Short mmCIF file of C-alpha atoms in Angstrom, two decimals:
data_model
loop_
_atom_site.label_atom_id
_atom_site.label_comp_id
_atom_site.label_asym_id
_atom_site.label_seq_id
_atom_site.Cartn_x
_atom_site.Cartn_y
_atom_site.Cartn_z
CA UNK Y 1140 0.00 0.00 0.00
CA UNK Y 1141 1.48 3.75 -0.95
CA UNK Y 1142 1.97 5.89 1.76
CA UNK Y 1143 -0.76 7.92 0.37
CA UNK Y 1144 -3.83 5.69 1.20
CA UNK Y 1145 -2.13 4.92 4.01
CA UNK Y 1146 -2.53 8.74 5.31
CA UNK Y 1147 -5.38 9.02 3.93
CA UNK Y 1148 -6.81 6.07 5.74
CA UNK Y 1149 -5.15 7.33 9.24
CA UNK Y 1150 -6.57 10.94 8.35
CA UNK Y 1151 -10.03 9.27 7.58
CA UNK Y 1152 -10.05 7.00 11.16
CA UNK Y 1153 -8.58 10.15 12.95
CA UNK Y 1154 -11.83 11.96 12.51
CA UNK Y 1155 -14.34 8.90 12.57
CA UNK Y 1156 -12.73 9.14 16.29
CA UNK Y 1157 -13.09 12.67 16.70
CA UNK Y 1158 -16.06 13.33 15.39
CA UNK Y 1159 -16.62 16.17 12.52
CA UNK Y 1160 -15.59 19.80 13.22
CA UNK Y 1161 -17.98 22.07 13.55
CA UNK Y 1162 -18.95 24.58 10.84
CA UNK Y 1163 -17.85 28.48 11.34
CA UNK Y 1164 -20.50 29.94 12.63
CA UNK Y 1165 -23.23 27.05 13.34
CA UNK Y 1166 -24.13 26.26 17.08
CA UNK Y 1167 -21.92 23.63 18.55
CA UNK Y 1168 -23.19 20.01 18.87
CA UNK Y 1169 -25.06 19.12 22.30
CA UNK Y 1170 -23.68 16.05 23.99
CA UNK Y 1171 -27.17 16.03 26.14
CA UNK Y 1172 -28.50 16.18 22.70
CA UNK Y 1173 -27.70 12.99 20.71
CA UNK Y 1174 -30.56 13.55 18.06
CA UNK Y 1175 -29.04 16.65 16.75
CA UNK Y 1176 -27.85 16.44 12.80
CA UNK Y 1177 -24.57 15.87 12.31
CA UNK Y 1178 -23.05 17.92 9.18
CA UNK Y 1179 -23.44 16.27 5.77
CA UNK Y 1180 -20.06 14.96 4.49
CA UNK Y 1181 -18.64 17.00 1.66
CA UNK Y 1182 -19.07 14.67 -1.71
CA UNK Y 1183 -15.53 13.02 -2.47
CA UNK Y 1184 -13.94 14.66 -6.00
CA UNK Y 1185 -15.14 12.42 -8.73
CA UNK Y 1186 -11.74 10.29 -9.94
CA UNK Y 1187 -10.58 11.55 -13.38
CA UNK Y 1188 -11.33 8.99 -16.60
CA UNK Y 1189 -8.12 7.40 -17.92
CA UNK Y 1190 -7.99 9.61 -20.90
CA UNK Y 1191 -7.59 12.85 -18.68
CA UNK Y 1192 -5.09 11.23 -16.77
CA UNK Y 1193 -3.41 10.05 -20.09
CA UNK Y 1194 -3.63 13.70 -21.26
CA UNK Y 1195 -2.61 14.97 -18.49
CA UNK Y 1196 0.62 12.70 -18.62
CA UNK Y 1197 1.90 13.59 -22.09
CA UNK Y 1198 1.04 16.83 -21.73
CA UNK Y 1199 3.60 16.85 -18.90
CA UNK Y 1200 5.98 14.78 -20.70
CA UNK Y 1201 5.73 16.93 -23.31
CA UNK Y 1202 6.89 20.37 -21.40
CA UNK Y 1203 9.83 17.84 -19.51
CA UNK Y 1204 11.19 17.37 -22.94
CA UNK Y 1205 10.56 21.04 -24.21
CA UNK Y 1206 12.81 22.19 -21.38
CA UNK Y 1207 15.45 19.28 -22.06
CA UNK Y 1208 16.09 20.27 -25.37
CA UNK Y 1209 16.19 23.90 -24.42
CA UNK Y 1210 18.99 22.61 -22.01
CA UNK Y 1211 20.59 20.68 -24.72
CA UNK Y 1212 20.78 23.75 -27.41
CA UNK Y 1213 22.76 26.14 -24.34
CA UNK Y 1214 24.78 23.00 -23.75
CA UNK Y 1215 26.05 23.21 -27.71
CA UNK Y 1216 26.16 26.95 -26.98
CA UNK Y 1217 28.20 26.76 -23.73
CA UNK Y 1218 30.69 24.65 -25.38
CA UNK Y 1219 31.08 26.69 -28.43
CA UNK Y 1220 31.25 29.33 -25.53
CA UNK Y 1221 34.05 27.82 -23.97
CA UNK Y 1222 36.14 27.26 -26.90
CA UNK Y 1223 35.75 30.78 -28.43
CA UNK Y 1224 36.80 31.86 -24.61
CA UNK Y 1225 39.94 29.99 -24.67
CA UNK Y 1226 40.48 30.64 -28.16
CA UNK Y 1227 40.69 34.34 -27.57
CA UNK Y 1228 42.65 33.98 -24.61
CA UNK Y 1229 45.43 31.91 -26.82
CA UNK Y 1230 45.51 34.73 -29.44
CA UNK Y 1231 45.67 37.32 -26.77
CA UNK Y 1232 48.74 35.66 -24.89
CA UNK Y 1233 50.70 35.77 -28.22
CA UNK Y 1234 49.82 39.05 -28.94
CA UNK Y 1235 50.84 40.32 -25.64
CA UNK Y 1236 53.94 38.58 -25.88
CA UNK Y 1237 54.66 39.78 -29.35
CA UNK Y 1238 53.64 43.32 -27.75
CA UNK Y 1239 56.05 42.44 -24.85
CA UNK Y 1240 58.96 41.71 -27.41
CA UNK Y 1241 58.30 45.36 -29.60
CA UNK Y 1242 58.42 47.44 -25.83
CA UNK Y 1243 61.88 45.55 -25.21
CA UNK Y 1244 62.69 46.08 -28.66
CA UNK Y 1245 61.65 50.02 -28.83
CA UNK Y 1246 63.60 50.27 -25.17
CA UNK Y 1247 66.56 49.00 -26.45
CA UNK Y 1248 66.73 51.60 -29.40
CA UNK Y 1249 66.14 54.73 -27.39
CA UNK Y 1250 69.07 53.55 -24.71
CA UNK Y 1251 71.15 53.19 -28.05
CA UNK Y 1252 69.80 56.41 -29.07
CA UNK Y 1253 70.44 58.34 -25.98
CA UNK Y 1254 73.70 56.73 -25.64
CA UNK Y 1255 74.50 58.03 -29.06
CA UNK Y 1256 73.64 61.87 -28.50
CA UNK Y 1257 76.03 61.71 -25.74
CA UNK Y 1258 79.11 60.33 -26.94
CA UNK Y 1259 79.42 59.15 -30.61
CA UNK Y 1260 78.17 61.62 -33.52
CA UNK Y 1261 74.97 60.55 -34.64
CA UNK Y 1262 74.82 59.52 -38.36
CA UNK Y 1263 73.28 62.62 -39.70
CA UNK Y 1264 76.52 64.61 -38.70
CA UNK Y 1265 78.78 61.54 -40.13
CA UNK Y 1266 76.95 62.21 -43.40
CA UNK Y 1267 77.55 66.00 -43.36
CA UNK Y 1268 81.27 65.41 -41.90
CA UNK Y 1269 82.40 62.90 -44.57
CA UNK Y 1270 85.27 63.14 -46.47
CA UNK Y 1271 84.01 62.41 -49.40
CA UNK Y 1272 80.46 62.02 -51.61
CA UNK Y 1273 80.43 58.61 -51.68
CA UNK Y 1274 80.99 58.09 -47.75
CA UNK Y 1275 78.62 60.90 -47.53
CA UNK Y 1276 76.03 58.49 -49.49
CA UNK Y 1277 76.56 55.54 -47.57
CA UNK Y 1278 76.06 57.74 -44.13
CA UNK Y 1279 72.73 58.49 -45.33
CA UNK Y 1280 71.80 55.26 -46.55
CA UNK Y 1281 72.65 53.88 -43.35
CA UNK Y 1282 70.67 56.98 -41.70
CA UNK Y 1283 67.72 56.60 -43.83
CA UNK Y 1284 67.57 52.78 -42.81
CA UNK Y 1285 68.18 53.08 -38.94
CA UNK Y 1286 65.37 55.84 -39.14
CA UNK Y 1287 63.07 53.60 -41.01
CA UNK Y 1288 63.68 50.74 -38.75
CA UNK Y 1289 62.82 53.25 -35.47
CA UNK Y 1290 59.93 54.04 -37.07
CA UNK Y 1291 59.24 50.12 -37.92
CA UNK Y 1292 58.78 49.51 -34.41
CA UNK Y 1293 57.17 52.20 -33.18
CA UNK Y 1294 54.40 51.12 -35.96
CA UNK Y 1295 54.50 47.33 -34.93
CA UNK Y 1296 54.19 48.26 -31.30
CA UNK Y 1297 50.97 50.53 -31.60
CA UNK Y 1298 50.07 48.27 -33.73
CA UNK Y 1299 50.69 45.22 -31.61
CA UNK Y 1300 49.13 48.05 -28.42
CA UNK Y 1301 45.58 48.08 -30.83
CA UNK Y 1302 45.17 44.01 -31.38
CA UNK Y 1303 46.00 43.10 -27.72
CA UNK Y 1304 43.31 45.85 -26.78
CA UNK Y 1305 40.98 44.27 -28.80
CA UNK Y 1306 41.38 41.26 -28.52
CA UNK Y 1307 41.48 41.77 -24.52
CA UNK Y 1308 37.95 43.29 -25.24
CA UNK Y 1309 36.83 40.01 -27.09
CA UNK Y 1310 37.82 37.61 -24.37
CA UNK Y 1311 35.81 39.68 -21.98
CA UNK Y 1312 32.69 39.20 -23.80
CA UNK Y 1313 33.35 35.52 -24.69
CA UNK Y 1314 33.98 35.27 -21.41
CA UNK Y 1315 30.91 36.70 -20.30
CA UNK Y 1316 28.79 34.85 -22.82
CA UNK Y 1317 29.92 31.99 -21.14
CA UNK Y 1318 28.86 33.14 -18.01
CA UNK Y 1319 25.83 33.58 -19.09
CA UNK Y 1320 24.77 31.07 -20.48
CA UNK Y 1321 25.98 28.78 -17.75
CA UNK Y 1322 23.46 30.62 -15.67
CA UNK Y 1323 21.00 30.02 -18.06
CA UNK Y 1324 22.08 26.37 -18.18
CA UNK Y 1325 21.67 26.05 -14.29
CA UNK Y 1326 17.72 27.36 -14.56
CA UNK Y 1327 17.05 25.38 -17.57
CA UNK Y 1328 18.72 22.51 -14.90
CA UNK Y 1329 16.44 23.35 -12.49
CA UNK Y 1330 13.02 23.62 -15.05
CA UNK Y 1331 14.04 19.89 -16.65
CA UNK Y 1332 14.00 18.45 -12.72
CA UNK Y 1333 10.74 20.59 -11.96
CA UNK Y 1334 9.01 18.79 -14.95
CA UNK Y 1335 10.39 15.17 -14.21
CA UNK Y 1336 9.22 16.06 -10.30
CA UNK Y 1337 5.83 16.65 -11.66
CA UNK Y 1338 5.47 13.71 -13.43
CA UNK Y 1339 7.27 11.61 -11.04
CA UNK Y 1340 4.42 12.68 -8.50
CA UNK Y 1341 1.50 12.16 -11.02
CA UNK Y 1342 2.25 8.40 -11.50
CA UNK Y 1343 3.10 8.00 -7.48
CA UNK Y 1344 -0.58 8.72 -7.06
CA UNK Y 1345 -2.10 6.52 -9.15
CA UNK Y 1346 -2.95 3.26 -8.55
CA UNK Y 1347 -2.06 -0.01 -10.48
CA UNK Y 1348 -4.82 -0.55 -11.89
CA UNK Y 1349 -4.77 3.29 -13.39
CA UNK Y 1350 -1.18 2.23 -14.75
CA UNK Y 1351 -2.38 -0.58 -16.71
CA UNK Y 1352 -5.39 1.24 -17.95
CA UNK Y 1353 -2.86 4.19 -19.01
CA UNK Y 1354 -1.14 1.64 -20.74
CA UNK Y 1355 -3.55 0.33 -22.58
CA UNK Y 1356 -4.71 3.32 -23.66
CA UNK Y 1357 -1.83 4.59 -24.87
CA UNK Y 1358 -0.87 1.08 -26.57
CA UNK Y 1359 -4.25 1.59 -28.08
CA UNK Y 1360 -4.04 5.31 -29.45
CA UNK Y 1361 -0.78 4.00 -31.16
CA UNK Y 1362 -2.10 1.66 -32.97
CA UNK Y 1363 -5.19 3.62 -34.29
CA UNK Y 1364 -2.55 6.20 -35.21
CA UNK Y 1365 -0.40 3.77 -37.17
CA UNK Y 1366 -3.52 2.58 -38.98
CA UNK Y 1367 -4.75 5.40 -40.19
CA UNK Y 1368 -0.96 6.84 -41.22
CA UNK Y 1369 -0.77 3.50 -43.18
CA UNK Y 1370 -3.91 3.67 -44.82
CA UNK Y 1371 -3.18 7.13 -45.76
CA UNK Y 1372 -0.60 6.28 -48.28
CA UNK Y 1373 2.14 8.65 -46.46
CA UNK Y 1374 4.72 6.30 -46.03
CA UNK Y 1375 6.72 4.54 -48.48
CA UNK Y 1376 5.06 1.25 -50.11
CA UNK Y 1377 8.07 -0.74 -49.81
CA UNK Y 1378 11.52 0.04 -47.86
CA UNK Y 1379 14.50 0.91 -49.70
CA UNK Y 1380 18.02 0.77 -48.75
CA UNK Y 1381 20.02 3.02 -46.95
CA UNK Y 1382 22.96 5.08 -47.75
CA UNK Y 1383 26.40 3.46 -46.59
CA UNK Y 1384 26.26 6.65 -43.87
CA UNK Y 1385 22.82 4.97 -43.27
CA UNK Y 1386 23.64 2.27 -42.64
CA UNK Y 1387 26.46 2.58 -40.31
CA UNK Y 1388 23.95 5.17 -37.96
CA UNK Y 1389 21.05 2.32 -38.73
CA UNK Y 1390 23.86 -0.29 -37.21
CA UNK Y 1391 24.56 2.07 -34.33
CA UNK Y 1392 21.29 2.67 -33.35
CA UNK Y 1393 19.92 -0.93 -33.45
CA UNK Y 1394 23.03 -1.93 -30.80
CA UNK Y 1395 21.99 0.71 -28.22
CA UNK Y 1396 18.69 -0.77 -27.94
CA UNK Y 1397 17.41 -1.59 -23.93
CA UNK Y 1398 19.81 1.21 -22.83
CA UNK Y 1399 18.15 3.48 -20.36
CA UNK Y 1400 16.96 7.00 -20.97
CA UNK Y 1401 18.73 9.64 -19.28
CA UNK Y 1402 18.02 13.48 -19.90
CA UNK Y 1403 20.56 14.84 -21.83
CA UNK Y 1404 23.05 11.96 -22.41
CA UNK Y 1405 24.94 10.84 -25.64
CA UNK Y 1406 25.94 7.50 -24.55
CA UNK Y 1407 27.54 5.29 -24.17
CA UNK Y 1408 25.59 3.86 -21.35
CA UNK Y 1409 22.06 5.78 -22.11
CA UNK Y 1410 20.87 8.39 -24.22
CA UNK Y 1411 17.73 11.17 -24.80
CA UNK Y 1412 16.04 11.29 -27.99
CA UNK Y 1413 18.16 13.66 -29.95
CA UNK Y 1414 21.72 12.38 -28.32
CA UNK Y 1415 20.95 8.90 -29.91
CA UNK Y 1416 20.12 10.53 -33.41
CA UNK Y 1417 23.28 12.55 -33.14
CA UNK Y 1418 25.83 9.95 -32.12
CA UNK Y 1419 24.65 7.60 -34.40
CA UNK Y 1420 25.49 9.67 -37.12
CA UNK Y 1421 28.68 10.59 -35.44
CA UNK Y 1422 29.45 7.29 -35.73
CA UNK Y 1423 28.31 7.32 -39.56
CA UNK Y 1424 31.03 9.87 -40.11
CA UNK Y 1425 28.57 12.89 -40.37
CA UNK Y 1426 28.07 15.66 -37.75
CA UNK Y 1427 24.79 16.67 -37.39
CA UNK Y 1428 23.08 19.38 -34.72
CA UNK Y 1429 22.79 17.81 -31.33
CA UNK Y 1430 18.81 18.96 -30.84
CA UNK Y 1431 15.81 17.84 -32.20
CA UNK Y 1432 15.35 21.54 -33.05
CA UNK Y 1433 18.24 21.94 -34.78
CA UNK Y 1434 18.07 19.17 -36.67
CA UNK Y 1435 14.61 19.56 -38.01
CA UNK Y 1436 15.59 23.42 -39.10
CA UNK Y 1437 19.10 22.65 -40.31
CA UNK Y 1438 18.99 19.49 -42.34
CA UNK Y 1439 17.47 18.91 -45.37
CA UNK Y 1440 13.13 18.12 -45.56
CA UNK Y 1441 12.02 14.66 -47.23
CA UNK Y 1442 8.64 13.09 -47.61
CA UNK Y 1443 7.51 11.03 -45.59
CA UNK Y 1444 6.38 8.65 -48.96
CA UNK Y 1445 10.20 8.98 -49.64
CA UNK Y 1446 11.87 7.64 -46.22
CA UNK Y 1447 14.72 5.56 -46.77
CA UNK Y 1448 16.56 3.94 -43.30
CA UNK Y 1449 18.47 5.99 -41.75
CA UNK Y 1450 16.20 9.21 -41.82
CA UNK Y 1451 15.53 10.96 -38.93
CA UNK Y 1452 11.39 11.25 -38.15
CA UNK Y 1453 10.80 14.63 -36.01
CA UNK Y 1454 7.58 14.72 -33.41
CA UNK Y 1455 5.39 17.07 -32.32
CA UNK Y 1456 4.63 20.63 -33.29
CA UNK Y 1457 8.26 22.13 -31.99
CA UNK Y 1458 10.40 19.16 -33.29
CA UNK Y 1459 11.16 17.94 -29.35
CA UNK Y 1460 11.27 14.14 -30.08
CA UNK Y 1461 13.11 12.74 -32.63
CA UNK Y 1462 13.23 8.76 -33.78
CA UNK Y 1463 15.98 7.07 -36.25
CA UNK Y 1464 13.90 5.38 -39.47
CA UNK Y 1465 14.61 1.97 -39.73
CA UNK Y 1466 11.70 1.25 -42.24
CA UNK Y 1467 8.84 -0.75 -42.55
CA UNK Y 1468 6.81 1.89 -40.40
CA UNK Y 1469 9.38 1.93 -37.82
CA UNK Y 1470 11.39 3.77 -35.57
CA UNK Y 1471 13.91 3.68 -33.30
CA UNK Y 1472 14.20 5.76 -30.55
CA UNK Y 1473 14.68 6.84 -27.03
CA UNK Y 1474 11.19 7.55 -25.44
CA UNK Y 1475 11.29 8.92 -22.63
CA UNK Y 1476 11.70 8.82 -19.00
CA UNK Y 1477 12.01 5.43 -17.26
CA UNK Y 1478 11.92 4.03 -21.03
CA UNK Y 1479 14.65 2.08 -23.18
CA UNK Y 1480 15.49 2.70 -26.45
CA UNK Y 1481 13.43 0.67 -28.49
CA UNK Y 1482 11.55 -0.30 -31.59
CA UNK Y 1483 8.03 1.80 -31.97
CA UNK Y 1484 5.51 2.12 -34.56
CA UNK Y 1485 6.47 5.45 -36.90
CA UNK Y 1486 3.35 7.41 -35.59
CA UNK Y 1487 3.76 6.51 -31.77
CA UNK Y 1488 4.23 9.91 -31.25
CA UNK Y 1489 2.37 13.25 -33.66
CA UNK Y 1490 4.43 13.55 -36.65
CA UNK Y 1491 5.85 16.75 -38.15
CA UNK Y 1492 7.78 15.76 -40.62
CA UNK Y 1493 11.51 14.34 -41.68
CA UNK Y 1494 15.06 15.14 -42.62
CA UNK Y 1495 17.75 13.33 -44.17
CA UNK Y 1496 21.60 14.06 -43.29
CA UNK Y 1497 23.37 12.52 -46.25
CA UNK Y 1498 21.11 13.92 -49.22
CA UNK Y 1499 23.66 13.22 -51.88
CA UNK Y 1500 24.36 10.00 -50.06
CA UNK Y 1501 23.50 7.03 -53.03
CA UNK Y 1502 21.36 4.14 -51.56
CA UNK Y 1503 23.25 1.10 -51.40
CA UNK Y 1504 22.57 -1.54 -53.83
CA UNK Y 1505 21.99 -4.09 -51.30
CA UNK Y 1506 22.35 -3.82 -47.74
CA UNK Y 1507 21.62 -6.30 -44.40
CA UNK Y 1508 19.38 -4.88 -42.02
CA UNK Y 1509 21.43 -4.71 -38.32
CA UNK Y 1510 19.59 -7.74 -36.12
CA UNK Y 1511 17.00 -6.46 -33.87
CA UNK Y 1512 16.84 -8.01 -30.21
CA UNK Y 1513 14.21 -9.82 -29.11
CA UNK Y 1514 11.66 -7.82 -27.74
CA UNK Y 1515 12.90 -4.28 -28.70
CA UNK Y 1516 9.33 -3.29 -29.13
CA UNK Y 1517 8.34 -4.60 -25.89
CA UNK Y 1518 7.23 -1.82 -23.28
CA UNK Y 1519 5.37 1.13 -22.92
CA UNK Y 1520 6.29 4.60 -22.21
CA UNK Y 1521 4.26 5.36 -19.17
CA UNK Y 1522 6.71 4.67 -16.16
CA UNK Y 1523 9.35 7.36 -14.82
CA UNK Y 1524 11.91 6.43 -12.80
CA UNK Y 1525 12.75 8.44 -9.77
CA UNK Y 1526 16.47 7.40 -9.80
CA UNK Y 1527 17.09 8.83 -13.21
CA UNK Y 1528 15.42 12.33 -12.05
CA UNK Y 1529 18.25 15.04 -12.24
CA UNK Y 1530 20.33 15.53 -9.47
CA UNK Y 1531 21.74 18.30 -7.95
CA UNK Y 1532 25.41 17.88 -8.79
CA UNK Y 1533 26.63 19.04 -12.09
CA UNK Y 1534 25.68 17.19 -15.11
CA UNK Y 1535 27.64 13.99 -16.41
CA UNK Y 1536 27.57 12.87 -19.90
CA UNK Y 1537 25.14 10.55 -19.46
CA UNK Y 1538 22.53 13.18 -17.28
CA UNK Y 1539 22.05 16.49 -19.32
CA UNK Y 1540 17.66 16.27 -21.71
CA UNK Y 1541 13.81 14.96 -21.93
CA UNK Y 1542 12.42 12.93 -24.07
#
C-alpha cells in the first residue's frame, strides 16, 4: 500500500474518532443532545477517466522534454562558448607577448639612441662630416635605414598596443557569454527536474490498476494512429536501402537498444532522444546538430512517402522528439523517461515531418538490415523512474535532456 492511502486512511479513522468539526458559525453540537444532525459529508472529488489522466501525462511529458532540449541547445552553446573563450585567450597571450617583445625592442633603441647623442656623432653629422660624396652616401643610406627601422617599431608596437586591446575586449565578452549562459544552463537545470518532479508525482498517485489502464490506452491510441498513417498512403510502399552513412547510424542505433533513458546523455551507457540521433550519425562519419530543433531546421526536408533507413522522423509541433527510421513503419528511438530505447511504430508519437543528413548519399545496392533483439518493441512509455530524475550535482555525460 502507498503511503498515500495509508494517510489518507489514518486521516479518515482520525476523525471517525473525533467526530466532525464544527462549521464556522453554526451552534456547537449538544452532547445532552444525541438527536441533533450531524453535518453532511462534503461529496468526495469524482476520480478523473483514464484519458484525462493520459492527457494529463503527455502533456507533462511533453513540457519535460521542451525544457530538455532547451537545455541541450545552451549545452552546444556553452561549449562553443568555452572554446571561443579559450580561443581568444590563446591569441591574446601571443599578442601580448609579441607586444612584450616590440616594448623591449623600442627600449633598447632609445638607450642606443640616448647613448649616441652623448658620446658618438649621430649619423646625420657623419653624413655632413664625410670626407668624401660617396661616404657621404653611404652615411645616409645607413641613416635613412636606422630611421626607417625606429619608425618600424614604433608602428608594430601601436600596432601590436591596438590588437592586444581588442582582442582583450573580445575575451571579456566571450567570457561573459559563457557566463551567461551557464546561468542560463543552471535554470534550464532546475526547469528539466521541476518537470520530471511533476510527473514523477503524477504516476506515485495513481494506482495499479490506473497504470495498466494508461497503458492500454496509450498502446491503443498508437495503434489507431499507425492505422490510419498506413492507410493514408504517407509512407513509403516498400523500404529501400540506406545510404552506406545509413547504414552505419542504422547499425549504431539498433546496438543501443534496452539502454536506459537519461536526460541529456549521448551514450555510451544511455541516451535522450536527440543524443541517440546525433551519435549515431557521429558514428556514420557525419556531424549533425545535437537537438531535435536543430536538426529539423538545419537538415534537409524529405517526404515522408520517400523515407529511406536511416532518416531521422521529427515529433510534435516544436520538433522535441526525434526517432531514427529503420523502415517498414518503424522507428527507433529513445522515449522517454524510465523508457529504453526501443523499436516503436512510426506514428507513436504526432508527426511533423523528416530530414535526411546525407542527401547526396546514393542508396546502397543491397544492404543487411542490423539484427533487432528480441523484444525491442516490448514496453510502454508510461513509467518514470525516480532514480534517473536530475540531481543536484553538475551534469555527467550521461545526465544532461527529456524525451
Amino acid at each position: 500500500m502507498s503511503q498515500r492511502p495509508l494517510r489518507a486512511a489514518c486521516i479518515a479513522a482520525a476523525l471517525l474518532v473525533a467526530g466532525p468539526a464544527p462549521q464556522a458559525g453554526a451552534e456547537p453540537a449538544n452532547p445532552a443532545n444525541p438527536a441533533a444532525p450531524a453535518a453532511p459529508a462534503a461529496p468526495a472529488p469524482a476520480p478523473e477517466s483514464v484519458g484525462v489522466l493520459l492527457t494529463r501525462l503527455q502533456g507533462l511529458y511533453q513540457k519535460a522534454e521542451e525544457a530538455t532540449e532547451a537545455y541541450n541547445a545552451t549545452e552546444v552553446a556553452l561549449k562553443a562558448g568555452q572554446d571561443e573563450e579559450r580561443l581568444r585567450s590563446l591569441e591574446l597571450g601571443k599578442a601580448r607577448s609579441a607586444l612584450d617583445a616590440e616594448k623591449a625592442l623600442a627600449g633598447r633603441l632609445a638607450r642606443e639612441q640616448y647613448q649616441n647623442t652623448r658620446g658618438a656623432l649621430s649619423p646625420y653629422a657623419r653624413m655632413l662630416l664625410a670626407k668624401d660624396p660617396q661616404s657621404a652616401l653611404d652615411e645616409r643610406r645607413l641613416a635613412a635605414r636606422e630611421g626607417a627601422r625606429r619608425a618600424g617599431v614604433l608602428d608594430r608596437l601601436k600596432q601590436n598596443k591596438n590588437e592586444a586591446d581588442t582582442l582583450a575586449a573580445r575575451a571579456r565578452k566571450a567570457l561573459e557569454t559563457q557566463q551567461s549562459l551557464a546561468a542560463r544552463q543552471k535554470k534550464q537545470k532546475d526547469e528539466v527536474g521541476a518537470q520530471l518532479k511533476e510527473v514523477e508525482r503524477m504516476l506515485a498517485s495513481l494506482t495499479p490498476e490506473q497504470l495498466a489502464q494508461l497503458g492500454a490506452r496509450e498502446a491503443q491510441n498508437t495503434a489507431e494512429a499507425q492505422r490510419e498513417l498506413v492507410d493514408s498512403g504517407r509512407l513509403p510502399t516498400r523500404t529501400g536501402t540506406p545510404t552506406a552513412a545509413g547504414g552505419a547510424a542504422l547499425s549504431y542505433a539498433a546496438a543501443q537498444i534496452g539502454k536506459p533513458y537519461v536526460w541529456g546523455a549521448e551514450g555510451p551507457a544511455s541516451f535522450d532522444c536527440s543524443g541517440l540521433t546525433s551519435q549515431a550519425w557521429a558514428h556514420a562519419g557525419r556531424t549533425i546538430p545535437r537537438t531535435s530543433q536543430e536538426q529539423w531546421a538545419q537538415l534537409p526536408k524529405v517526404p515522408l512517402d520517400r523515407l529511406r533507413p536511416g532518416d531521422l522522423v521529427l515529433y510534435f509541433p516544436k520538433a522535441t522528439h526525434v526517432g531514427l527510421y529503420i523502415g517498414g513503419g518503424k522507428v527507433i528511438q529513445a522515449p522517454r523517461p524510465g523508457a529504453r530505447v526501443k523499436v516503436s511504430p512510426i506514428a507513436a508519437n504526432p508527426l511533423l515531418g523528416a530530414v535526411r543528413p546525407d542527401p547526396d548519399g546514393t542508396p546502397l545496392a543491397e544492404f543487411t538490415p542490423p539484427r533487432i533483439p528480441e523484444g525491442a518493441a516490448a514496453g510502454d512509455d508510461a513509467g518514470y523512474s525516480s532514480e534517473e530524475a536530475p540531481s543536484e550535482a553538475a551534469p555527467t555525460e550521461d545526465a544532461t535532456s527529456a524525451r
